[in-house]
Amino acid sequence: MTFSQSVRIKEDLTIHLVGESHLGQYDRLSDGLERLLLTAGIAVWYTERPVERPTVGDYTAAAIRLPLYLIGMCVTQMLYGPLYALRAGTQQAVETEAVLEVASAHGVPTVPVDTHPSQLVPALSLGWFGLGWLGMVVSLAVAPVLIGVVTGWVVVCTSILRILRRRRVAYETPLALLFGWGGLVAIVPLGVVPLAFSLCAFIVHGLVIRRTASSREAAMAQRVLSHISGTDHEAVCLTVGAAHLDGLAEQFDSYGVSTVRHTNLGDRGTASG
C-alpha cells in the first residue's frame, strides 16, 4: 500500500499554505495570521519546526561528513539569530513565532512537521563530502591554528545563542546581539583567511539548505496528511518560509489535496488556489 492510499482525507478539506519571509514584520504578520485563522476556521496549525531536535549524534554525523556545513550553520545562526530577536523578540523565524502566539491565543493546536537539515546531511552524495573536506583540508593547511580558533569560537557562540533561545531568557535580544553579531565582529581581527573560511562555510550551509529543500517539503506534506488522516477537519494551515511555498503546493497537488496559497499576509495578503 502506498502512502497516498494509506491516508484518508476528508473530501472538502482545504489546506491553507502560508509562505512568509523569516524576517517579516512581526506585528503585521500576527494580525494577518489572526484574520486567516478566524475567517478560514483553521483547526490545526502546522509549522516549519523540526519534529525532533537534532541530537549530539546528528550534529557529529553531519560534522564528520561535511564539517563546513556545521561551521556554516553556526555562522548563519550568529548572523540571523539577532535579526530574528530584533523582529520577534526571540531567535526564531518571525512567521513561526507569530503562528505560535496567535494559535495559542485562540486555543488552536500547533504541530511541527519539518526535518532539521543536519539530519539530512548524511544522505548527500559523496561529491558533497569530497568538496567539503577538500575545502576544510586546504583551509587547515593554510592556517591550522586560526581555523581551529574560528571553529571553536563559532561553536561556542552558537551554543550560547541556542541556550538563550530555549530558555527564553529575559534579555535574549541584547545577549543575542552580543554573542551573534559581536561574535562575528570578533573574527575580523584574526585576518582574511578566517573571514574567507567563515564566508565559505556560510555559503556551503546555504547550498545544503537548498539541496535538501525538496526532501524536507516531501516529508512535511506527508506528515501533515498523516496527522489529519481520518479527522473531520475542514481547514488546516501550514506556515513556512516563502521559498517552500511552491514546492509544498506541488506536493499536496500530487496527492489530490486542495490548497490555497497565501502570501504577504502582513500587508493584507493575497490568496491563490
PDB file of C-alpha atoms in Angstrom:
ATOM      1  CA  MET A   1       0.000   0.000   0.000  1.00  0.00           C
ATOM      2  CA  THR A   2       1.414   3.411  -0.965  1.00  0.00           C
ATOM      3  CA  PHE A   3       1.423   6.418   1.334  1.00  0.00           C
ATOM      4  CA  SER A   4      -1.351   8.172  -0.618  1.00  0.00           C
ATOM      5  CA  GLN A   5      -3.541   5.080  -0.293  1.00  0.00           C
ATOM      6  CA  SER A   6      -2.940   4.739   3.436  1.00  0.00           C
ATOM      7  CA  VAL A   7      -4.297   8.173   4.385  1.00  0.00           C
ATOM      8  CA  ARG A   8      -7.975   9.099   4.492  1.00  0.00           C
ATOM      9  CA  ILE A   9      -8.595  12.781   3.816  1.00  0.00           C
ATOM     10  CA  LYS A  10     -11.974  14.460   4.054  1.00  0.00           C
ATOM     11  CA  GLU A  11     -13.094  15.448   0.559  1.00  0.00           C
ATOM     12  CA  ASP A  12     -13.849  19.082   1.391  1.00  0.00           C
ATOM     13  CA  LEU A  13     -10.630  19.602   3.385  1.00  0.00           C
ATOM     14  CA  THR A  14      -8.662  22.709   2.459  1.00  0.00           C
ATOM     15  CA  ILE A  15      -5.014  23.117   3.363  1.00  0.00           C
ATOM     16  CA  HIS A  16      -4.002  26.750   3.615  1.00  0.00           C
ATOM     17  CA  LEU A  17      -0.337  27.253   2.740  1.00  0.00           C
ATOM     18  CA  VAL A  18       1.170  30.428   4.128  1.00  0.00           C
ATOM     19  CA  GLY A  19       4.537  31.443   2.720  1.00  0.00           C
ATOM     20  CA  GLU A  20       6.201  34.340   4.511  1.00  0.00           C
ATOM     21  CA  SER A  21       9.654  35.816   4.938  1.00  0.00           C
ATOM     22  CA  HIS A  22      11.513  34.575   8.001  1.00  0.00           C
ATOM     23  CA  LEU A  23      12.284  38.261   8.622  1.00  0.00           C
ATOM     24  CA  GLY A  24       8.819  39.728   8.126  1.00  0.00           C
ATOM     25  CA  GLN A  25       7.076  42.400  10.187  1.00  0.00           C
ATOM     26  CA  TYR A  26       6.006  40.571  13.327  1.00  0.00           C
ATOM     27  CA  ASP A  27       3.006  42.678  14.362  1.00  0.00           C
ATOM     28  CA  ARG A  28       1.550  42.940  10.870  1.00  0.00           C
ATOM     29  CA  LEU A  29       2.063  39.260  10.209  1.00  0.00           C
ATOM     30  CA  SER A  30       0.392  38.336  13.504  1.00  0.00           C
ATOM     31  CA  ASP A  31      -2.635  40.391  12.506  1.00  0.00           C
ATOM     32  CA  GLY A  32      -2.740  38.693   9.103  1.00  0.00           C
ATOM     33  CA  LEU A  33      -2.471  35.229  10.609  1.00  0.00           C
ATOM     34  CA  GLU A  34      -5.248  36.007  13.073  1.00  0.00           C
ATOM     35  CA  ARG A  35      -7.512  37.175  10.247  1.00  0.00           C
ATOM     36  CA  LEU A  36      -6.833  33.946   8.370  1.00  0.00           C
ATOM     37  CA  LEU A  37      -7.480  31.813  11.443  1.00  0.00           C
ATOM     38  CA  LEU A  38     -10.827  33.456  12.128  1.00  0.00           C
ATOM     39  CA  THR A  39     -12.094  33.672   8.546  1.00  0.00           C
ATOM     40  CA  ALA A  40     -10.973  30.199   7.424  1.00  0.00           C
ATOM     41  CA  GLY A  41     -11.717  28.375  10.679  1.00  0.00           C
ATOM     42  CA  ILE A  42      -8.284  26.812  10.993  1.00  0.00           C
ATOM     43  CA  ALA A  43      -8.473  23.625  13.120  1.00  0.00           C
ATOM     44  CA  VAL A  44      -4.747  22.799  13.278  1.00  0.00           C
ATOM     45  CA  TRP A  45      -1.711  24.910  12.516  1.00  0.00           C
ATOM     46  CA  TYR A  46       1.400  23.167  11.188  1.00  0.00           C
ATOM     47  CA  THR A  47       4.750  24.907  11.401  1.00  0.00           C
ATOM     48  CA  GLU A  48       8.192  24.713   9.839  1.00  0.00           C
ATOM     49  CA  ARG A  49       9.796  23.449  13.028  1.00  0.00           C
ATOM     50  CA  PRO A  50      11.687  20.166  13.306  1.00  0.00           C
ATOM     51  CA  VAL A  51       9.661  17.250  14.608  1.00  0.00           C
ATOM     52  CA  GLU A  52      12.767  16.162  16.507  1.00  0.00           C
ATOM     53  CA  ARG A  53      15.620  18.322  17.732  1.00  0.00           C
ATOM     54  CA  PRO A  54      18.945  17.138  16.333  1.00  0.00           C
ATOM     55  CA  THR A  55      20.952  15.165  18.847  1.00  0.00           C
ATOM     56  CA  VAL A  56      24.659  15.446  19.525  1.00  0.00           C
ATOM     57  CA  GLY A  57      24.973  12.330  17.403  1.00  0.00           C
ATOM     58  CA  ASP A  58      23.192  14.030  14.489  1.00  0.00           C
ATOM     59  CA  TYR A  59      25.497  17.041  14.651  1.00  0.00           C
ATOM     60  CA  THR A  60      28.528  14.779  14.974  1.00  0.00           C
ATOM     61  CA  ALA A  61      27.495  12.760  11.916  1.00  0.00           C
ATOM     62  CA  ALA A  62      26.983  15.967   9.934  1.00  0.00           C
ATOM     63  CA  ALA A  63      30.344  17.313  11.078  1.00  0.00           C
ATOM     64  CA  ILE A  64      32.163  14.130  10.098  1.00  0.00           C
ATOM     65  CA  ARG A  65      30.652  14.095   6.637  1.00  0.00           C
ATOM     66  CA  LEU A  66      30.551  17.818   5.879  1.00  0.00           C
ATOM     67  CA  PRO A  67      32.342  19.937   8.505  1.00  0.00           C
ATOM     68  CA  LEU A  68      31.940  23.144   6.505  1.00  0.00           C
ATOM     69  CA  TYR A  69      28.157  22.728   6.716  1.00  0.00           C
ATOM     70  CA  LEU A  70      28.175  22.590  10.512  1.00  0.00           C
ATOM     71  CA  ILE A  71      30.510  25.572  10.817  1.00  0.00           C
ATOM     72  CA  GLY A  72      28.340  27.449   8.323  1.00  0.00           C
ATOM     73  CA  MET A  73      25.262  26.594  10.382  1.00  0.00           C
ATOM     74  CA  CYS A  74      26.916  28.279  13.356  1.00  0.00           C
ATOM     75  CA  VAL A  75      27.853  31.363  11.333  1.00  0.00           C
ATOM     76  CA  THR A  76      24.298  31.546   9.975  1.00  0.00           C
ATOM     77  CA  GLN A  77      22.838  31.351  13.486  1.00  0.00           C
ATOM     78  CA  MET A  78      25.159  34.108  14.643  1.00  0.00           C
ATOM     79  CA  LEU A  79      24.080  36.298  11.728  1.00  0.00           C
ATOM     80  CA  TYR A  80      20.333  35.675  11.664  1.00  0.00           C
ATOM     81  CA  GLY A  81      19.620  34.926  15.328  1.00  0.00           C
ATOM     82  CA  PRO A  82      19.936  38.589  16.361  1.00  0.00           C
ATOM     83  CA  LEU A  83      17.832  39.662  13.361  1.00  0.00           C
ATOM     84  CA  TYR A  84      15.031  37.324  14.439  1.00  0.00           C
ATOM     85  CA  ALA A  85      15.345  38.532  18.023  1.00  0.00           C
ATOM     86  CA  LEU A  86      15.082  42.167  16.949  1.00  0.00           C
ATOM     87  CA  ARG A  87      11.987  41.378  14.896  1.00  0.00           C
ATOM     88  CA  ALA A  88      10.133  38.888  17.093  1.00  0.00           C
ATOM     89  CA  GLY A  89      11.804  39.112  20.498  1.00  0.00           C
ATOM     90  CA  THR A  90      13.312  35.644  20.213  1.00  0.00           C
ATOM     91  CA  GLN A  91      15.757  33.880  17.903  1.00  0.00           C
ATOM     92  CA  GLN A  92      13.112  32.101  15.883  1.00  0.00           C
ATOM     93  CA  ALA A  93      11.817  32.776  12.392  1.00  0.00           C
ATOM     94  CA  VAL A  94       9.282  35.582  12.594  1.00  0.00           C
ATOM     95  CA  GLU A  95       6.436  33.687  10.922  1.00  0.00           C
ATOM     96  CA  THR A  96       6.895  30.696  13.235  1.00  0.00           C
ATOM     97  CA  GLU A  97       6.880  32.811  16.381  1.00  0.00           C
ATOM     98  CA  ALA A  98       3.809  34.701  15.146  1.00  0.00           C
ATOM     99  CA  VAL A  99       1.940  31.446  14.478  1.00  0.00           C
ATOM    100  CA  LEU A 100       2.734  30.084  17.925  1.00  0.00           C
ATOM    101  CA  GLU A 101       1.431  33.225  19.608  1.00  0.00           C
ATOM    102  CA  VAL A 102      -1.735  33.584  17.517  1.00  0.00           C
ATOM    103  CA  ALA A 103      -2.632  29.897  17.694  1.00  0.00           C
ATOM    104  CA  SER A 104      -2.047  29.802  21.442  1.00  0.00           C
ATOM    105  CA  ALA A 105      -4.257  32.845  21.978  1.00  0.00           C
ATOM    106  CA  HIS A 106      -7.136  31.097  20.175  1.00  0.00           C
ATOM    107  CA  GLY A 107      -6.569  27.615  21.538  1.00  0.00           C
ATOM    108  CA  VAL A 108      -5.575  26.142  18.175  1.00  0.00           C
ATOM    109  CA  PRO A 109      -3.015  23.314  18.374  1.00  0.00           C
ATOM    110  CA  THR A 110       0.330  23.764  16.611  1.00  0.00           C
ATOM    111  CA  VAL A 111       2.228  20.800  15.203  1.00  0.00           C
ATOM    112  CA  PRO A 112       5.852  20.807  13.959  1.00  0.00           C
ATOM    113  CA  VAL A 113       6.340  18.901  10.697  1.00  0.00           C
ATOM    114  CA  ASP A 114       9.812  19.804   9.419  1.00  0.00           C
ATOM    115  CA  THR A 115      13.103  17.897   9.408  1.00  0.00           C
ATOM    116  CA  HIS A 116      16.289  19.602  10.578  1.00  0.00           C
ATOM    117  CA  PRO A 117      18.723  19.832   7.631  1.00  0.00           C
ATOM    118  CA  SER A 118      21.526  18.440   9.809  1.00  0.00           C
ATOM    119  CA  GLN A 119      19.692  15.131   9.898  1.00  0.00           C
ATOM    120  CA  LEU A 120      19.723  15.009   6.090  1.00  0.00           C
ATOM    121  CA  VAL A 121      23.409  15.763   5.559  1.00  0.00           C
ATOM    122  CA  PRO A 122      24.497  12.083   5.773  1.00  0.00           C
ATOM    123  CA  ALA A 123      22.238  11.334   2.795  1.00  0.00           C
ATOM    124  CA  LEU A 124      24.066  13.762   0.499  1.00  0.00           C
ATOM    125  CA  SER A 125      26.186  12.354  -2.312  1.00  0.00           C
ATOM    126  CA  LEU A 126      29.889  11.581  -1.998  1.00  0.00           C
ATOM    127  CA  GLY A 127      30.608  14.578  -4.210  1.00  0.00           C
ATOM    128  CA  TRP A 128      29.387  16.894  -1.470  1.00  0.00           C
ATOM    129  CA  PHE A 129      31.585  15.193   1.103  1.00  0.00           C
ATOM    130  CA  GLY A 130      34.620  15.329  -1.186  1.00  0.00           C
ATOM    131  CA  LEU A 131      34.277  19.029  -1.959  1.00  0.00           C
ATOM    132  CA  GLY A 132      33.522  19.847   1.675  1.00  0.00           C
ATOM    133  CA  TRP A 133      36.555  18.043   3.006  1.00  0.00           C
ATOM    134  CA  LEU A 134      38.749  19.479   0.252  1.00  0.00           C
ATOM    135  CA  GLY A 135      37.844  22.992   1.383  1.00  0.00           C
ATOM    136  CA  MET A 136      38.447  22.038   5.000  1.00  0.00           C
ATOM    137  CA  VAL A 137      41.849  20.451   4.315  1.00  0.00           C
ATOM    138  CA  VAL A 138      43.025  23.414   2.224  1.00  0.00           C
ATOM    139  CA  SER A 139      41.961  25.854   4.945  1.00  0.00           C
ATOM    140  CA  LEU A 140      43.744  23.862   7.647  1.00  0.00           C
ATOM    141  CA  ALA A 141      46.877  23.641   5.509  1.00  0.00           C
ATOM    142  CA  VAL A 142      46.971  27.435   5.097  1.00  0.00           C
ATOM    143  CA  ALA A 143      46.254  28.450   8.699  1.00  0.00           C
ATOM    144  CA  PRO A 144      45.593  25.483  11.002  1.00  0.00           C
ATOM    145  CA  VAL A 145      45.673  27.401  14.291  1.00  0.00           C
ATOM    146  CA  LEU A 146      43.426  30.244  13.112  1.00  0.00           C
ATOM    147  CA  ILE A 147      40.931  27.860  11.537  1.00  0.00           C
ATOM    148  CA  GLY A 148      40.838  25.872  14.776  1.00  0.00           C
ATOM    149  CA  VAL A 149      40.269  29.043  16.785  1.00  0.00           C
ATOM    150  CA  VAL A 150      37.456  30.240  14.498  1.00  0.00           C
ATOM    151  CA  THR A 151      35.780  26.839  14.516  1.00  0.00           C
ATOM    152  CA  GLY A 152      35.826  26.616  18.299  1.00  0.00           C
ATOM    153  CA  TRP A 153      34.689  30.227  18.639  1.00  0.00           C
ATOM    154  CA  VAL A 154      31.601  29.954  16.410  1.00  0.00           C
ATOM    155  CA  VAL A 155      30.585  26.666  18.026  1.00  0.00           C
ATOM    156  CA  VAL A 156      30.756  28.244  21.500  1.00  0.00           C
ATOM    157  CA  CYS A 157      28.857  31.362  20.432  1.00  0.00           C
ATOM    158  CA  THR A 158      26.158  29.320  18.711  1.00  0.00           C
ATOM    159  CA  SER A 159      25.786  27.042  21.731  1.00  0.00           C
ATOM    160  CA  ILE A 160      25.186  30.101  23.905  1.00  0.00           C
ATOM    161  CA  LEU A 161      22.664  31.502  21.426  1.00  0.00           C
ATOM    162  CA  ARG A 162      20.733  28.239  21.398  1.00  0.00           C
ATOM    163  CA  ILE A 163      20.657  28.096  25.193  1.00  0.00           C
ATOM    164  CA  LEU A 164      19.320  31.651  25.267  1.00  0.00           C
ATOM    165  CA  ARG A 165      16.568  30.750  22.796  1.00  0.00           C
ATOM    166  CA  ARG A 166      15.493  27.538  24.528  1.00  0.00           C
ATOM    167  CA  ARG A 167      15.346  29.144  27.954  1.00  0.00           C
ATOM    168  CA  ARG A 168      13.753  32.329  26.645  1.00  0.00           C
ATOM    169  CA  VAL A 169      15.821  34.483  28.956  1.00  0.00           C
ATOM    170  CA  ALA A 170      14.605  37.991  29.729  1.00  0.00           C
ATOM    171  CA  TYR A 171      17.433  39.735  27.874  1.00  0.00           C
ATOM    172  CA  GLU A 172      17.648  37.422  24.889  1.00  0.00           C
ATOM    173  CA  THR A 173      17.803  40.182  22.269  1.00  0.00           C
ATOM    174  CA  PRO A 174      20.801  42.136  23.647  1.00  0.00           C
ATOM    175  CA  LEU A 175      22.598  38.895  24.507  1.00  0.00           C
ATOM    176  CA  ALA A 176      21.934  37.586  21.006  1.00  0.00           C
ATOM    177  CA  LEU A 177      23.444  40.758  19.601  1.00  0.00           C
ATOM    178  CA  LEU A 178      26.473  40.320  21.836  1.00  0.00           C
ATOM    179  CA  PHE A 179      27.215  36.681  21.023  1.00  0.00           C
ATOM    180  CA  GLY A 180      25.831  36.782  17.479  1.00  0.00           C
ATOM    181  CA  TRP A 181      26.927  39.912  15.709  1.00  0.00           C
ATOM    182  CA  GLY A 182      29.539  40.626  18.370  1.00  0.00           C
ATOM    183  CA  GLY A 183      30.945  37.148  17.871  1.00  0.00           C
ATOM    184  CA  LEU A 184      31.172  37.678  14.116  1.00  0.00           C
ATOM    185  CA  VAL A 185      32.892  41.022  14.537  1.00  0.00           C
ATOM    186  CA  ALA A 186      35.430  39.340  16.828  1.00  0.00           C
ATOM    187  CA  ILE A 187      36.576  37.230  13.868  1.00  0.00           C
ATOM    188  CA  VAL A 188      37.683  40.311  11.901  1.00  0.00           C
ATOM    189  CA  PRO A 189      40.974  40.907  13.787  1.00  0.00           C
ATOM    190  CA  LEU A 190      42.040  37.334  13.021  1.00  0.00           C
ATOM    191  CA  GLY A 191      42.580  38.282   9.389  1.00  0.00           C
ATOM    192  CA  VAL A 192      41.495  37.498   5.858  1.00  0.00           C
ATOM    193  CA  VAL A 193      41.846  33.704   5.988  1.00  0.00           C
ATOM    194  CA  PRO A 194      39.436  33.156   8.915  1.00  0.00           C
ATOM    195  CA  LEU A 195      36.971  35.608   7.357  1.00  0.00           C
ATOM    196  CA  ALA A 196      37.139  33.845   3.992  1.00  0.00           C
ATOM    197  CA  PHE A 197      36.770  30.480   5.728  1.00  0.00           C
ATOM    198  CA  SER A 198      33.688  31.681   7.627  1.00  0.00           C
ATOM    199  CA  LEU A 199      32.157  33.066   4.435  1.00  0.00           C
ATOM    200  CA  CYS A 200      32.834  29.813   2.578  1.00  0.00           C
ATOM    201  CA  ALA A 201      31.205  27.797   5.370  1.00  0.00           C
ATOM    202  CA  PHE A 202      28.207  30.144   5.338  1.00  0.00           C
ATOM    203  CA  ILE A 203      27.798  29.566   1.588  1.00  0.00           C
ATOM    204  CA  VAL A 204      28.116  25.775   1.943  1.00  0.00           C
ATOM    205  CA  HIS A 205      25.403  25.797   4.598  1.00  0.00           C
ATOM    206  CA  GLY A 206      23.117  27.769   2.287  1.00  0.00           C
ATOM    207  CA  LEU A 207      23.753  25.350  -0.570  1.00  0.00           C
ATOM    208  CA  VAL A 208      22.901  22.374   1.642  1.00  0.00           C
ATOM    209  CA  ILE A 209      19.666  24.077   2.702  1.00  0.00           C
ATOM    210  CA  ARG A 210      18.715  24.468  -0.948  1.00  0.00           C
ATOM    211  CA  ARG A 211      19.772  20.919  -1.813  1.00  0.00           C
ATOM    212  CA  THR A 212      17.677  19.366   0.961  1.00  0.00           C
ATOM    213  CA  ALA A 213      14.619  21.602   0.477  1.00  0.00           C
ATOM    214  CA  SER A 214      12.690  19.165  -1.717  1.00  0.00           C
ATOM    215  CA  SER A 215      13.229  16.292   0.721  1.00  0.00           C
ATOM    216  CA  ARG A 216      12.010  18.420   3.590  1.00  0.00           C
ATOM    217  CA  GLU A 217       8.953  19.555   1.626  1.00  0.00           C
ATOM    218  CA  ALA A 218       8.014  15.982   0.769  1.00  0.00           C
ATOM    219  CA  ALA A 219       8.336  14.964   4.411  1.00  0.00           C
ATOM    220  CA  MET A 220       6.319  17.965   5.616  1.00  0.00           C
ATOM    221  CA  ALA A 221       3.470  17.188   3.232  1.00  0.00           C
ATOM    222  CA  GLN A 222       3.367  13.541   4.283  1.00  0.00           C
ATOM    223  CA  ARG A 223       3.404  14.422   7.982  1.00  0.00           C
ATOM    224  CA  VAL A 224       0.534  16.872   7.563  1.00  0.00           C
ATOM    225  CA  LEU A 225      -1.554  14.336   5.651  1.00  0.00           C
ATOM    226  CA  SER A 226      -0.769  11.579   8.146  1.00  0.00           C
ATOM    227  CA  HIS A 227      -1.715  13.798  11.074  1.00  0.00           C
ATOM    228  CA  ILE A 228      -5.108  14.783   9.641  1.00  0.00           C
ATOM    229  CA  SER A 229      -5.890  11.355   8.188  1.00  0.00           C
ATOM    230  CA  GLY A 230      -9.285  10.200   9.369  1.00  0.00           C
ATOM    231  CA  THR A 231     -10.227  13.518  11.019  1.00  0.00           C
ATOM    232  CA  ASP A 232     -13.196  15.695  10.122  1.00  0.00           C
ATOM    233  CA  HIS A 233     -11.186  18.918   9.848  1.00  0.00           C
ATOM    234  CA  GLU A 234     -12.364  21.223   7.078  1.00  0.00           C
ATOM    235  CA  ALA A 235      -9.433  23.652   7.160  1.00  0.00           C
ATOM    236  CA  VAL A 236      -5.866  23.426   8.419  1.00  0.00           C
ATOM    237  CA  CYS A 237      -2.841  25.618   7.796  1.00  0.00           C
ATOM    238  CA  LEU A 238       0.859  25.079   7.179  1.00  0.00           C
ATOM    239  CA  THR A 239       3.088  28.111   7.553  1.00  0.00           C
ATOM    240  CA  VAL A 240       6.583  28.034   6.069  1.00  0.00           C
ATOM    241  CA  GLY A 241       9.254  30.279   4.656  1.00  0.00           C
ATOM    242  CA  ALA A 242       8.255  31.750   1.306  1.00  0.00           C
ATOM    243  CA  ALA A 243      10.822  29.643  -0.586  1.00  0.00           C
ATOM    244  CA  HIS A 244       8.954  26.430   0.316  1.00  0.00           C
ATOM    245  CA  LEU A 245       5.525  27.559  -0.866  1.00  0.00           C
ATOM    246  CA  ASP A 246       5.617  26.330  -4.471  1.00  0.00           C
ATOM    247  CA  GLY A 247       7.292  23.032  -3.596  1.00  0.00           C
ATOM    248  CA  LEU A 248       4.719  22.229  -0.937  1.00  0.00           C
ATOM    249  CA  ALA A 249       1.846  23.171  -3.223  1.00  0.00           C
ATOM    250  CA  GLU A 250       3.179  20.689  -5.774  1.00  0.00           C
ATOM    251  CA  GLN A 251       3.487  18.011  -3.094  1.00  0.00           C
ATOM    252  CA  PHE A 252      -0.130  18.386  -1.977  1.00  0.00           C
ATOM    253  CA  ASP A 253      -1.332  18.617  -5.580  1.00  0.00           C
ATOM    254  CA  SER A 254       0.311  15.256  -6.258  1.00  0.00           C
ATOM    255  CA  TYR A 255      -1.923  13.750  -3.549  1.00  0.00           C
ATOM    256  CA  GLY A 256      -5.021  15.429  -4.948  1.00  0.00           C
ATOM    257  CA  VAL A 257      -5.458  17.650  -1.890  1.00  0.00           C
ATOM    258  CA  SER A 258      -6.962  21.111  -2.295  1.00  0.00           C
ATOM    259  CA  THR A 259      -4.706  24.004  -1.244  1.00  0.00           C
ATOM    260  CA  VAL A 260      -4.957  27.762  -1.022  1.00  0.00           C
ATOM    261  CA  ARG A 261      -1.702  29.709  -1.090  1.00  0.00           C
ATOM    262  CA  HIS A 262      -1.315  32.884   0.946  1.00  0.00           C
ATOM    263  CA  THR A 263       1.478  35.437   0.647  1.00  0.00           C
ATOM    264  CA  ASN A 264       2.200  38.806   2.238  1.00  0.00           C
ATOM    265  CA  LEU A 265      -0.384  38.392   4.994  1.00  0.00           C
ATOM    266  CA  GLY A 266       1.284  41.250   6.841  1.00  0.00           C
ATOM    267  CA  ASP A 267       0.186  43.566   4.014  1.00  0.00           C
ATOM    268  CA  ARG A 268      -3.388  42.217   3.849  1.00  0.00           C
ATOM    269  CA  GLY A 269      -2.073  39.399   1.676  1.00  0.00           C
ATOM    270  CA  THR A 270      -3.063  37.567  -1.459  1.00  0.00           C
ATOM    271  CA  ALA A 271      -4.532  34.102  -1.852  1.00  0.00           C
ATOM    272  CA  SER A 272      -4.492  31.723  -4.806  1.00  0.00           C
ATOM    273  CA  GLY A 273      -5.683  28.190  -5.355  1.00  0.00           C
TER     274      GLY A 273
END
